Coordinates of C-alpha atoms in Angstrom, one line a residue:
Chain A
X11 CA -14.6 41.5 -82.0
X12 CA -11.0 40.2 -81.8
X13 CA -9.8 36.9 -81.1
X14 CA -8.0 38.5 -77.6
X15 CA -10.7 40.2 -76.6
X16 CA -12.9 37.0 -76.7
X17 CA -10.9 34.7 -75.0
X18 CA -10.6 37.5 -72.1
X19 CA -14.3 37.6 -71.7
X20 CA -15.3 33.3 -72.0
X21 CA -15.5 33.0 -69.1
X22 CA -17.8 35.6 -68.1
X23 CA -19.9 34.6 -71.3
X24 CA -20.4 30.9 -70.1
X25 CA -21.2 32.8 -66.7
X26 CA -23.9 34.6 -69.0
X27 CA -22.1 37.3 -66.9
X28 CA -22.5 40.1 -69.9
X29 CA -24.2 42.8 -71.6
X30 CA -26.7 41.7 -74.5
X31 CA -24.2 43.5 -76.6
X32 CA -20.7 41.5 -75.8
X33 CA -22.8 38.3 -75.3
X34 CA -23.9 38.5 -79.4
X35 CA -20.6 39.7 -80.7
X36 CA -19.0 37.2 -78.9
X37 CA -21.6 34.2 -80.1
X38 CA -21.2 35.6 -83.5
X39 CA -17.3 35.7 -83.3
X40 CA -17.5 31.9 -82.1
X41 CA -19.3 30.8 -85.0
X42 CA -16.5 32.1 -87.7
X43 CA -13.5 31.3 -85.4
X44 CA -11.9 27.7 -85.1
X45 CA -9.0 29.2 -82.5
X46 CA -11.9 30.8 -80.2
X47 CA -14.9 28.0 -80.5
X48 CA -12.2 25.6 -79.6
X49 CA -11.2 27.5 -76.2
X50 CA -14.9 28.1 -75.4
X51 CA -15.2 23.9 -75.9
X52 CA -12.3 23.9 -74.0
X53 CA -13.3 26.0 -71.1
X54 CA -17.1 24.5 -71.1
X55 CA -15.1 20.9 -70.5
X56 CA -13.1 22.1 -67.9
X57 CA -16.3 23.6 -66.2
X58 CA -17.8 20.2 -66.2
X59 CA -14.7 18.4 -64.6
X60 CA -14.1 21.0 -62.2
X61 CA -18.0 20.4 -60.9
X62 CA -17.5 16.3 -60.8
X63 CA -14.6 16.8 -58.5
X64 CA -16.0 14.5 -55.5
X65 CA -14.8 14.8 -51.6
X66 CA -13.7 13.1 -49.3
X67 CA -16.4 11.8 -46.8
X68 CA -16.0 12.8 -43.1
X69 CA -16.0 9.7 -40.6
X70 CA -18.8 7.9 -40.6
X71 CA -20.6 8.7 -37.5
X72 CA -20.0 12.4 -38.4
X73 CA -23.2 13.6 -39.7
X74 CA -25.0 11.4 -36.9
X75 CA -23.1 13.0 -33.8
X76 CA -22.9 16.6 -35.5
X77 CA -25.6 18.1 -33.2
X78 CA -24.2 16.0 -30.4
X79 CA -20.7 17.1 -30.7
X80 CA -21.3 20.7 -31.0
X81 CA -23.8 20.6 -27.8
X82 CA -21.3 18.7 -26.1
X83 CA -18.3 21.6 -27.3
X84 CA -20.9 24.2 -26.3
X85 CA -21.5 21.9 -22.4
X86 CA -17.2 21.6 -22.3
X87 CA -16.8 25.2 -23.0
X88 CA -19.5 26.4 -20.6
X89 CA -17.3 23.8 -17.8
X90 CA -14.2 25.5 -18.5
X91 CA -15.5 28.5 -18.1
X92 CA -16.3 28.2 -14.5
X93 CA -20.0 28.5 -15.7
X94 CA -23.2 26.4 -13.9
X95 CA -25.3 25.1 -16.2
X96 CA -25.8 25.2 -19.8
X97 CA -29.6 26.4 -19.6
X98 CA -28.1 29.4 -17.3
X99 CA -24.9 29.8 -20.0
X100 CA -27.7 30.3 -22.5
X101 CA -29.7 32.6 -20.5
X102 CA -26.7 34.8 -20.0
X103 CA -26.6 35.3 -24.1
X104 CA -30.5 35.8 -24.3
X105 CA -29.4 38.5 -21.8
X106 CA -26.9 39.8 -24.2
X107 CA -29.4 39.8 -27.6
X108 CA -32.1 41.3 -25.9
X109 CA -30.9 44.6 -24.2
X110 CA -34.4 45.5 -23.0
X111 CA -34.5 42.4 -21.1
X112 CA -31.2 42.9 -20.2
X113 CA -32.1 46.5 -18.9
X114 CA -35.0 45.6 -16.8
X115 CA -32.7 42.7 -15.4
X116 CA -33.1 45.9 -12.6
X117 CA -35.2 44.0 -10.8
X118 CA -35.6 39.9 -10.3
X119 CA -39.6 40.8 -10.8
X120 CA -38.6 41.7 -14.2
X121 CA -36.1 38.5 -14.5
X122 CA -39.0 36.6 -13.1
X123 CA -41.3 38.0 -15.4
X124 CA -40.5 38.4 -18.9
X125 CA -38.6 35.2 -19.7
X126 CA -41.7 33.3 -18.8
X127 CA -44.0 35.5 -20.9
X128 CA -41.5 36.1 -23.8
X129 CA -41.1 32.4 -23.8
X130 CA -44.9 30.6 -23.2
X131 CA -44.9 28.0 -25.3
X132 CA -47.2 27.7 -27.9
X133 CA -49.9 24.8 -27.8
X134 CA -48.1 21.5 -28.3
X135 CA -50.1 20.2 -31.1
X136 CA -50.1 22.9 -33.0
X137 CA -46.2 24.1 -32.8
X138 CA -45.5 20.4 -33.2
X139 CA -47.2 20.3 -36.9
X140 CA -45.4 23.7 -37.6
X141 CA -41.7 22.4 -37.0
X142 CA -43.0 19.1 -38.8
X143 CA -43.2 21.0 -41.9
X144 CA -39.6 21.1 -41.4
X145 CA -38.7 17.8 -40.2
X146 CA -38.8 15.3 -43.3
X147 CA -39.1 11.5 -42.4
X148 CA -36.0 10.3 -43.2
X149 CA -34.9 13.3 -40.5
X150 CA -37.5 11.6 -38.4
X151 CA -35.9 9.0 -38.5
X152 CA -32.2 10.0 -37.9
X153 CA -33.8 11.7 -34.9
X154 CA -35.4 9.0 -33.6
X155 CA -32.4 7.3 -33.0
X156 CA -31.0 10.0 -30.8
X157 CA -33.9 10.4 -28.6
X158 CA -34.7 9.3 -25.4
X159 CA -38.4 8.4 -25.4
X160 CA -40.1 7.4 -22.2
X161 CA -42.4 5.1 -23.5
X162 CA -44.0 3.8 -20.1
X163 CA -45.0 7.9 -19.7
X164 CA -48.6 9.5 -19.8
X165 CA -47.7 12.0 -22.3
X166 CA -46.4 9.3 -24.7
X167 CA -49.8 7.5 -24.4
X168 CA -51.9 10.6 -24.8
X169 CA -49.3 11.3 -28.2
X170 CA -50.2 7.5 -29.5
X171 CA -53.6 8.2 -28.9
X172 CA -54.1 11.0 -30.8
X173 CA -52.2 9.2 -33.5
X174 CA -54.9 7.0 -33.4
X175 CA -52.7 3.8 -32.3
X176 CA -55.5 1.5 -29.6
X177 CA -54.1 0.3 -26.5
X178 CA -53.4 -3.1 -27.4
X179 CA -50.6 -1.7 -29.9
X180 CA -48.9 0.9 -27.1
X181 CA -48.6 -2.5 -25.3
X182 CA -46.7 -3.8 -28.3
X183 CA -45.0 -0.5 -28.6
X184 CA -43.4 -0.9 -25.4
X185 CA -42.3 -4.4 -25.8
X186 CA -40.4 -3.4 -29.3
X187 CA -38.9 -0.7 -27.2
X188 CA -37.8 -3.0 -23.6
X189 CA -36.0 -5.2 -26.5
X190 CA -33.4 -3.1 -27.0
X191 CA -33.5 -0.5 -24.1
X192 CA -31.2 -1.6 -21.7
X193 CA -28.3 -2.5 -24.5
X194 CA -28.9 1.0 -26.1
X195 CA -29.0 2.8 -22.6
X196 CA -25.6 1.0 -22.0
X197 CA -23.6 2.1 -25.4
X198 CA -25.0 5.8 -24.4
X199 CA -23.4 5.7 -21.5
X200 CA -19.9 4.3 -22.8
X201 CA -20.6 7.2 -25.5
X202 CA -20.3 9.8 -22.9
X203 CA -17.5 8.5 -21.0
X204 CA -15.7 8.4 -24.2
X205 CA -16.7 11.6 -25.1
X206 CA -15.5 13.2 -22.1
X207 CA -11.7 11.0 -22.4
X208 CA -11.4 12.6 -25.5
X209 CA -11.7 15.5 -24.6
X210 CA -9.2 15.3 -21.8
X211 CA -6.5 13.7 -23.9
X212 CA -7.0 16.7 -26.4
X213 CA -5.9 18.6 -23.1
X214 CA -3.1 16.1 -22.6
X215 CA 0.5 16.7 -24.1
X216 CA 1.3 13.2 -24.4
X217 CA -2.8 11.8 -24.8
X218 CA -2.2 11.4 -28.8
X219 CA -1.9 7.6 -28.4
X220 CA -5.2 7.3 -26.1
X221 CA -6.7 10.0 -27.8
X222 CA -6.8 7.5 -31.3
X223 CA -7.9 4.6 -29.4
X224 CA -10.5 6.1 -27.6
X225 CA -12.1 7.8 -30.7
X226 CA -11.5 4.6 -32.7
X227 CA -13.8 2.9 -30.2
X228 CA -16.3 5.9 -30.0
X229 CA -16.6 5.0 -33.5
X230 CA -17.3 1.7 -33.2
X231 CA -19.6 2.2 -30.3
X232 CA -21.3 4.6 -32.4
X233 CA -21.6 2.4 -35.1
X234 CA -23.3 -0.4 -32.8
X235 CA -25.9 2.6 -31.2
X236 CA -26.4 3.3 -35.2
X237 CA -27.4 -0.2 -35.9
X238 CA -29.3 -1.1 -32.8
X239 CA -31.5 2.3 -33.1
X240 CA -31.7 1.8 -36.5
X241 CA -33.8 -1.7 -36.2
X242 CA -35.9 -0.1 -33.3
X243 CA -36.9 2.9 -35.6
X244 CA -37.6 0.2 -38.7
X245 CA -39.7 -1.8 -36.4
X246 CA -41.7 1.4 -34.6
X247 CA -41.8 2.8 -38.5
X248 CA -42.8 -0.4 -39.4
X249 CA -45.8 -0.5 -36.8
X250 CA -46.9 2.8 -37.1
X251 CA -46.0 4.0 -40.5
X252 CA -43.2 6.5 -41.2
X253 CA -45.6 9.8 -41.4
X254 CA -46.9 8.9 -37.7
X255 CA -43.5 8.4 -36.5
X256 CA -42.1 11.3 -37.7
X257 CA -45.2 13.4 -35.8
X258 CA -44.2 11.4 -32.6
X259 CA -40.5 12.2 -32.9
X260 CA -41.9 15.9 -32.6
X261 CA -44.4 16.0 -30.7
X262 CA -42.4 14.1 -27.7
X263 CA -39.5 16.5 -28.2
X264 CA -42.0 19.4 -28.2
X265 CA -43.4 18.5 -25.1
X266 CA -40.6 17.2 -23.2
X267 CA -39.0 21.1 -23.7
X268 CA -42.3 22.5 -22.5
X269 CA -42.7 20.7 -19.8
X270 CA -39.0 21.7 -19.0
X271 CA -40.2 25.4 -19.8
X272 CA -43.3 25.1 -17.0
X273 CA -41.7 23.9 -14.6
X274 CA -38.5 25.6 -14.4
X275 CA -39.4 28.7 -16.1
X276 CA -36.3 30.7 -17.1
X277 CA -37.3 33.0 -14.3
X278 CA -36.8 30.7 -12.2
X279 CA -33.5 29.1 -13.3
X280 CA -32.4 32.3 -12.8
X281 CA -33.4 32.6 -9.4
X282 CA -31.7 29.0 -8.8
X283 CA -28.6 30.4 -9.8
X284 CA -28.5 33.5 -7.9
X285 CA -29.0 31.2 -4.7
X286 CA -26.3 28.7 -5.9
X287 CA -24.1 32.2 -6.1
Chain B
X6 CA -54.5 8.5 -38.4
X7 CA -52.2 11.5 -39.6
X8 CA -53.5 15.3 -40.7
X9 CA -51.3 15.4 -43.5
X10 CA -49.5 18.1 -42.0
X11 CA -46.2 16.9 -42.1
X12 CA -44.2 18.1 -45.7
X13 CA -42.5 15.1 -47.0
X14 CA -39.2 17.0 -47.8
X15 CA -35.6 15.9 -47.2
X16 CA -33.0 18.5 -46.0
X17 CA -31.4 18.5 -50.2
X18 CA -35.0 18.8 -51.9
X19 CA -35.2 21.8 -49.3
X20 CA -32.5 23.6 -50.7
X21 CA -34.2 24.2 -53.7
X22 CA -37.1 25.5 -52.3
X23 CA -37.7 29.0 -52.9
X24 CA -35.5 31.6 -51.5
X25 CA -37.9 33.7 -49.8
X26 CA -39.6 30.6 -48.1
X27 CA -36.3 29.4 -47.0
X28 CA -35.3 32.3 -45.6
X29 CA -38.2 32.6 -43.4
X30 CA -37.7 29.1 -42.2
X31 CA -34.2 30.0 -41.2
X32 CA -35.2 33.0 -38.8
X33 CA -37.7 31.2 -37.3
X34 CA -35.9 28.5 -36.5
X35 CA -33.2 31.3 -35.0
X36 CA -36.1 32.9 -33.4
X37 CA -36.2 29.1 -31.7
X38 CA -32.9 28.9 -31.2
X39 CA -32.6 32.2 -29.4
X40 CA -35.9 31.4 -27.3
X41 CA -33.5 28.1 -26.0
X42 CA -34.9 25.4 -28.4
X43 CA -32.7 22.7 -28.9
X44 CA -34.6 21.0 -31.6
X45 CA -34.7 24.1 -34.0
X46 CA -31.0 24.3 -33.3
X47 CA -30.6 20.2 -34.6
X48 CA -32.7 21.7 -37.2
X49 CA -30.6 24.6 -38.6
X50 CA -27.6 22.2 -38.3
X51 CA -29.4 19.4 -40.2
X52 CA -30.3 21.6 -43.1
X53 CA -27.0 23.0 -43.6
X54 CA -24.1 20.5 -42.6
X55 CA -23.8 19.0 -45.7
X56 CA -23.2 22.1 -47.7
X57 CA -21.4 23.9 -44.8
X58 CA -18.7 20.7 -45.1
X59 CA -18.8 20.9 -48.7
X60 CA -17.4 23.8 -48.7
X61 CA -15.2 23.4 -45.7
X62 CA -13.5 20.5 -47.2
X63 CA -12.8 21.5 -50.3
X64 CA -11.1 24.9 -49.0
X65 CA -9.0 22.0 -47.0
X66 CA -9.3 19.0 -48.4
X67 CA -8.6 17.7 -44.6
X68 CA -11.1 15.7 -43.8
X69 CA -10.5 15.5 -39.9
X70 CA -9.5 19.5 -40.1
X71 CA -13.0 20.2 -42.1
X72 CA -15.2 18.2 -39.2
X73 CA -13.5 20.5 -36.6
X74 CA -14.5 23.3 -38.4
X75 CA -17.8 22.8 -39.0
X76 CA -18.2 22.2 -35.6
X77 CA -16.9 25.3 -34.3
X78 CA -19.2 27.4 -36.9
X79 CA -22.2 26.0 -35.3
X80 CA -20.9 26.6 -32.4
X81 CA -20.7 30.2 -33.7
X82 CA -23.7 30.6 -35.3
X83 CA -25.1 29.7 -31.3
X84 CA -23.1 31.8 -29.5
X85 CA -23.7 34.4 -32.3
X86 CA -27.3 33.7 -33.2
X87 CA -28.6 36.9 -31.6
X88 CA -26.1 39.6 -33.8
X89 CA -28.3 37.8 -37.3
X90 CA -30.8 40.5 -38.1
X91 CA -32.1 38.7 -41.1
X92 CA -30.6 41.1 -44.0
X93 CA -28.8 39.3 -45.4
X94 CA -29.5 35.3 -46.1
X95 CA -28.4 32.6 -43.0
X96 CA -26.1 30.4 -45.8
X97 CA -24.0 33.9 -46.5
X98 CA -23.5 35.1 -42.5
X99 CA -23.0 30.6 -41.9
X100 CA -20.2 30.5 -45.1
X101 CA -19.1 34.1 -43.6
X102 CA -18.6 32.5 -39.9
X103 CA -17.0 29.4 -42.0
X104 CA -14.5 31.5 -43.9
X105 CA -13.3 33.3 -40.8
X106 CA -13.0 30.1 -38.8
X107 CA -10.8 28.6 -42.0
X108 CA -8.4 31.4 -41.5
X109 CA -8.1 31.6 -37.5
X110 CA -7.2 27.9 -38.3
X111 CA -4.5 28.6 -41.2
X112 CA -3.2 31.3 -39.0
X113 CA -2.9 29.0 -36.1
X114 CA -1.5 25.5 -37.6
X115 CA 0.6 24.9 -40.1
X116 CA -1.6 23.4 -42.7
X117 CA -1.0 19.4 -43.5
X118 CA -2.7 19.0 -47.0
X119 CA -3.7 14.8 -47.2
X120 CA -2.9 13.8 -50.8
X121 CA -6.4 12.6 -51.3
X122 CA -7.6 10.3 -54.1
X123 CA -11.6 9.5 -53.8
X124 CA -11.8 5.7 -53.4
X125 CA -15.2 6.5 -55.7
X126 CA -12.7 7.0 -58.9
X127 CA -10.4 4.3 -57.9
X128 CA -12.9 1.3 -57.3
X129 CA -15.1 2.3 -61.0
X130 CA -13.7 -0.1 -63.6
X131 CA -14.6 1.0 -66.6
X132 CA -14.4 -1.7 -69.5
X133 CA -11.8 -1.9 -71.2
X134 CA -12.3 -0.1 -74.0
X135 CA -12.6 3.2 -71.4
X136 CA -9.9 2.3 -69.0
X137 CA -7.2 4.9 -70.3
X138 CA -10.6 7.5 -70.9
X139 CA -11.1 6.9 -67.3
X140 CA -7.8 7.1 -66.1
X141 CA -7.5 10.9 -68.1
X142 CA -10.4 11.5 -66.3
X143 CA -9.4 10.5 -62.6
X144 CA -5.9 12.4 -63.4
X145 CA -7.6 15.5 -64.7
X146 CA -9.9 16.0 -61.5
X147 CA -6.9 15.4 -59.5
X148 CA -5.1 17.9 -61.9
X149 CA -7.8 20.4 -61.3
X150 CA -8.4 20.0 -57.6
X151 CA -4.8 20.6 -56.8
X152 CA -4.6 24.0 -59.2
X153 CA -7.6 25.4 -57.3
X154 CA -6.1 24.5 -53.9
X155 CA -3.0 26.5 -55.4
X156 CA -5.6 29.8 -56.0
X157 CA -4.8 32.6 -54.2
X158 CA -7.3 32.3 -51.0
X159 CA -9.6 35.7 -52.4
X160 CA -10.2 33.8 -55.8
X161 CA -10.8 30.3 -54.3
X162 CA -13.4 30.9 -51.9
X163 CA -15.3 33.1 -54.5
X164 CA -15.3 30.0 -57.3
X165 CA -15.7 27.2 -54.3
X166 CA -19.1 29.2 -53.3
X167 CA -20.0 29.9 -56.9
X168 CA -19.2 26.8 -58.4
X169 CA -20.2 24.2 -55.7
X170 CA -22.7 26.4 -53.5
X171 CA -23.8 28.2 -56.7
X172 CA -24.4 31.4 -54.8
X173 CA -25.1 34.5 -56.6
X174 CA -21.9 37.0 -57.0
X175 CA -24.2 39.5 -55.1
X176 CA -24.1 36.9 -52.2
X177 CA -20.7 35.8 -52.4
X178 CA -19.9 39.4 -51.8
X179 CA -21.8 39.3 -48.5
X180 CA -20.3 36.2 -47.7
X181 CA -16.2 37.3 -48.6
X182 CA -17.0 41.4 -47.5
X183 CA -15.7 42.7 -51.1
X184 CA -17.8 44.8 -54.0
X185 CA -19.6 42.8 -56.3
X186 CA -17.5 44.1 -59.3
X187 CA -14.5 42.4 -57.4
X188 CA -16.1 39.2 -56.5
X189 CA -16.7 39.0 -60.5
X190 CA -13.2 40.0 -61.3
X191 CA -11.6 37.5 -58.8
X192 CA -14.0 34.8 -60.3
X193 CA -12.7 34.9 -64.1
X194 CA -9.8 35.6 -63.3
X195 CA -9.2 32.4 -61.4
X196 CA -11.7 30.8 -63.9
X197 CA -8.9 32.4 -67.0
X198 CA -6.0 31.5 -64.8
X199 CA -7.0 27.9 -64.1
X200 CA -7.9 27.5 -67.8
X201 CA -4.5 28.5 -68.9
X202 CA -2.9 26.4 -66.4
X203 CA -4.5 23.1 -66.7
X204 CA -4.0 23.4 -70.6
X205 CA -0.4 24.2 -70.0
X206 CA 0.4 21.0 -67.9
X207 CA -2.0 18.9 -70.1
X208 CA 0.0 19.3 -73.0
X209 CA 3.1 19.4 -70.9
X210 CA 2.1 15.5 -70.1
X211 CA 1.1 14.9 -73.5
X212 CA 4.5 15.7 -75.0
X213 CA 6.2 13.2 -72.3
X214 CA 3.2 10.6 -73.3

């Protein structure tokens, strides 16, 4: 094989992109050829840079408001749109991706009907352990700190219990949870206001300067909601081990949607917003 | 106290899982998304922001301009999340969404590169004996990170998925809409052309050295 040939086809070699064929009369050529083992060397090191490259790092509450910021984009949109309700935005695309629903849609039995059956939800306990498989416990963990829990609730007895935490400890629970309530229920409350000033400055010709200051201190605000739900969740991990906590981070977010689901039903959200028409 | 049920995985080691496994976690958590689920939805954006801004960021090296856009693909893959039939993996339709939301963006702003340095390469001192080693080193990423930003758009998205996303050519050509044979061809040839390039303006600084 000739030295021209080779160097065309490197890079598909250290790809192990070729034919058996090419792939030995290219390793053979390498071994008698200074000129061409050097390029290969050469091409192999610039491989290895090219992969070390690092990047930049978003902000630093990114990844922690990521599901936040998109719901909120997808709540903003749905305003602006002259739309009701986000649950009622999202029932208009279920609409969309299931034509036979959309079809029966004939009559409001239908509408009544099929959401409710096409959406029962399963058994708490047991879709909660499915989507744990999913849910590592570091995830648990971010989670947890974006969740609202209602600790002073039935269901969130009934969870501990079957966790196996006694009485005396949901007592202690609750106090490690009233330490730090009213402060985090505060900065979530600033976060939203902030949230929704950004967003009108964006809309604002001349909002650049307010629009800096007010996502410099959404940052920092962030940053404090970071560190205050971080010491809760080491302290409720701490109590009840990470595993557990990661099953209650679940199971509470499990239940709180299906207890939406019951009593709603998308049936009759739908219904709602006919009458609101 | 527990059942063991819950898989002691973080979102990376789950990228390594098998294919097949993953993709059926990915359409059931879409079958979650679509049935209104909001936790399957924090989910699917949990398991794939950190790749998804991978590669966003290094098509842009923006950092501000790569958050936006990796907000509006999730937003896309919401609003879109009933068109997925499951074909084809969820990473090649999300990069797809990503790709498409890159060029609405280039078509729509004028693009304002930042002339980024990572603080990582910066802060390491290296003894002494390695500082100018180091310094090469530092230059030649830079070097090489500003040559692929110069790749014609076709052959940069098809060695940023390949390189950092390491998805198969077969893939990539899901992901870019192009015959395999041309994803390959645009790969070595940016691979070739890159090659050439950084050894031309190496030895271009070594002569002024």
């Amino acid at each position: 094989m000739q030295c021209c040939k080779v160097k065309k086809l490197l890079s598909a070699y250290v790809n192990h992109d070729l034919g058996a064929h090419e792939t030995s009369g290219i390793r053979t050529h390498l071994q008698s050829c200074d000129d061409c083992s050097n390029e290969h060397a050469s091409l192999v090191r610039m491989l290895d840079t090219m992969k070390m490259i690092p990047i930049p790092e978003p902000a630093p509450s990114f990844w922690g408001m990521l599901p936040d910021r998109v719901r909120y984009l997808l709540e903003e949109r749905h305003i602006i749109t002259g739309e009701h309700s986000v649950r009622g935005w999202f029932i208009r695309y279920m609409e969309q991706w299931r034509p036979l629903l959309l079809g029966a849609a004939l009559t409001s039995v239908v509408f009544l009907v099929i959401p409710v059956v096409t959406n029962t939800p399963d058994a708490p306990e047991s879709e909660a352990s499915h989507l744990s498989t999913l849910l590592g416990d570091r995830e648990a963990s971010v989670r947890f700190g974006y969740m609202d829990i209602d600790w002073q609730s039935k269901e969130m007895e009934d969870i501990l219990s079957r966790l196996g935490v006694n009485h005396k400890s949901i007592t202690e629970l609750k106090t490690i949870r009233s330490e730090t309530a009213d402060h985090s229920v505060k900065l979530l409350k600033q976060k939203k206001e902030l949230l929704r000033n950004i967003h009108s400055y964006q809309l604002e010709t001349n909002g650049r300067g307010n629009f800096d200051e007010a996502m410099a201190e959404l940052g920092r605000t962030e940053q404090k909601l970071l560190q205050l739900k971080s010491e809760e969740a080491k302290k409720v991990a701490e109590f009840l081990g990470e595993k557990d906590m990661g099953r209650l981070v679940v199971e509470w977010d499990v239940l709180l949607r299906n207890k939406k689901l019951n009593q709603n039903g998308l049936g009759g959200v739908q219904k709602q917003e006919k009458g609101e028409k | 106290m527990h059942n063991g049920n819950i898989k002691l995985k973080g979102s990376d080691e789950r990228l390594n899982s098998s294919d097949k496994g993953h993709h059926s976690d990915d359409l059931m958590l879409l079958e979650k998304i679509r049935k209104g689920d909001s936790l399957a939805f924090e989910l699917l954006i949990r398991r794939y922001e950190k790749p998804l801004y991978d590669f966003v960021v290094r098509s842009l090296w923006d950092t501000d301009m790569a958050e936006d856009i990796v907000q509006e693909t999730f937003v896309k893959v919401f609003l879109k999340s009933n068109q997925f039939k499951g074909e084809a993996k969820f990473k090649t339709w999300l990069f797809q969404i990503a790709i498409n939301q890159v060029r609405n963006l280039y078509r729509s702003k004028k693009r304002n590169p930042v002339n980024f340095i990572p603080d990582a390469d910066i802060d390491a001192v290296p003894d002494l004996q390695t500082v100018t080693g180091e310094f090469l080193n530092v230059e030649k990423k830079q070097l090489m990170r500003q040559l692929i930003e110069q790749l014609p758009d076709k052959q940069k998205n098809v060695l940023l998925l390949r390189v950092y996303q390491e998805l198969k050519f077969e893939e990539i050509a899901e992901v870019v809409g192009s015959p395999v044979g041309t994803v390959k061809a645009n790969y070595h040839h940016a691979i070739n052309s890159l090659h050439v390039r950084m050894q031309k303006r190496q030895s271009e600084s070594h002569a002024v050295l």
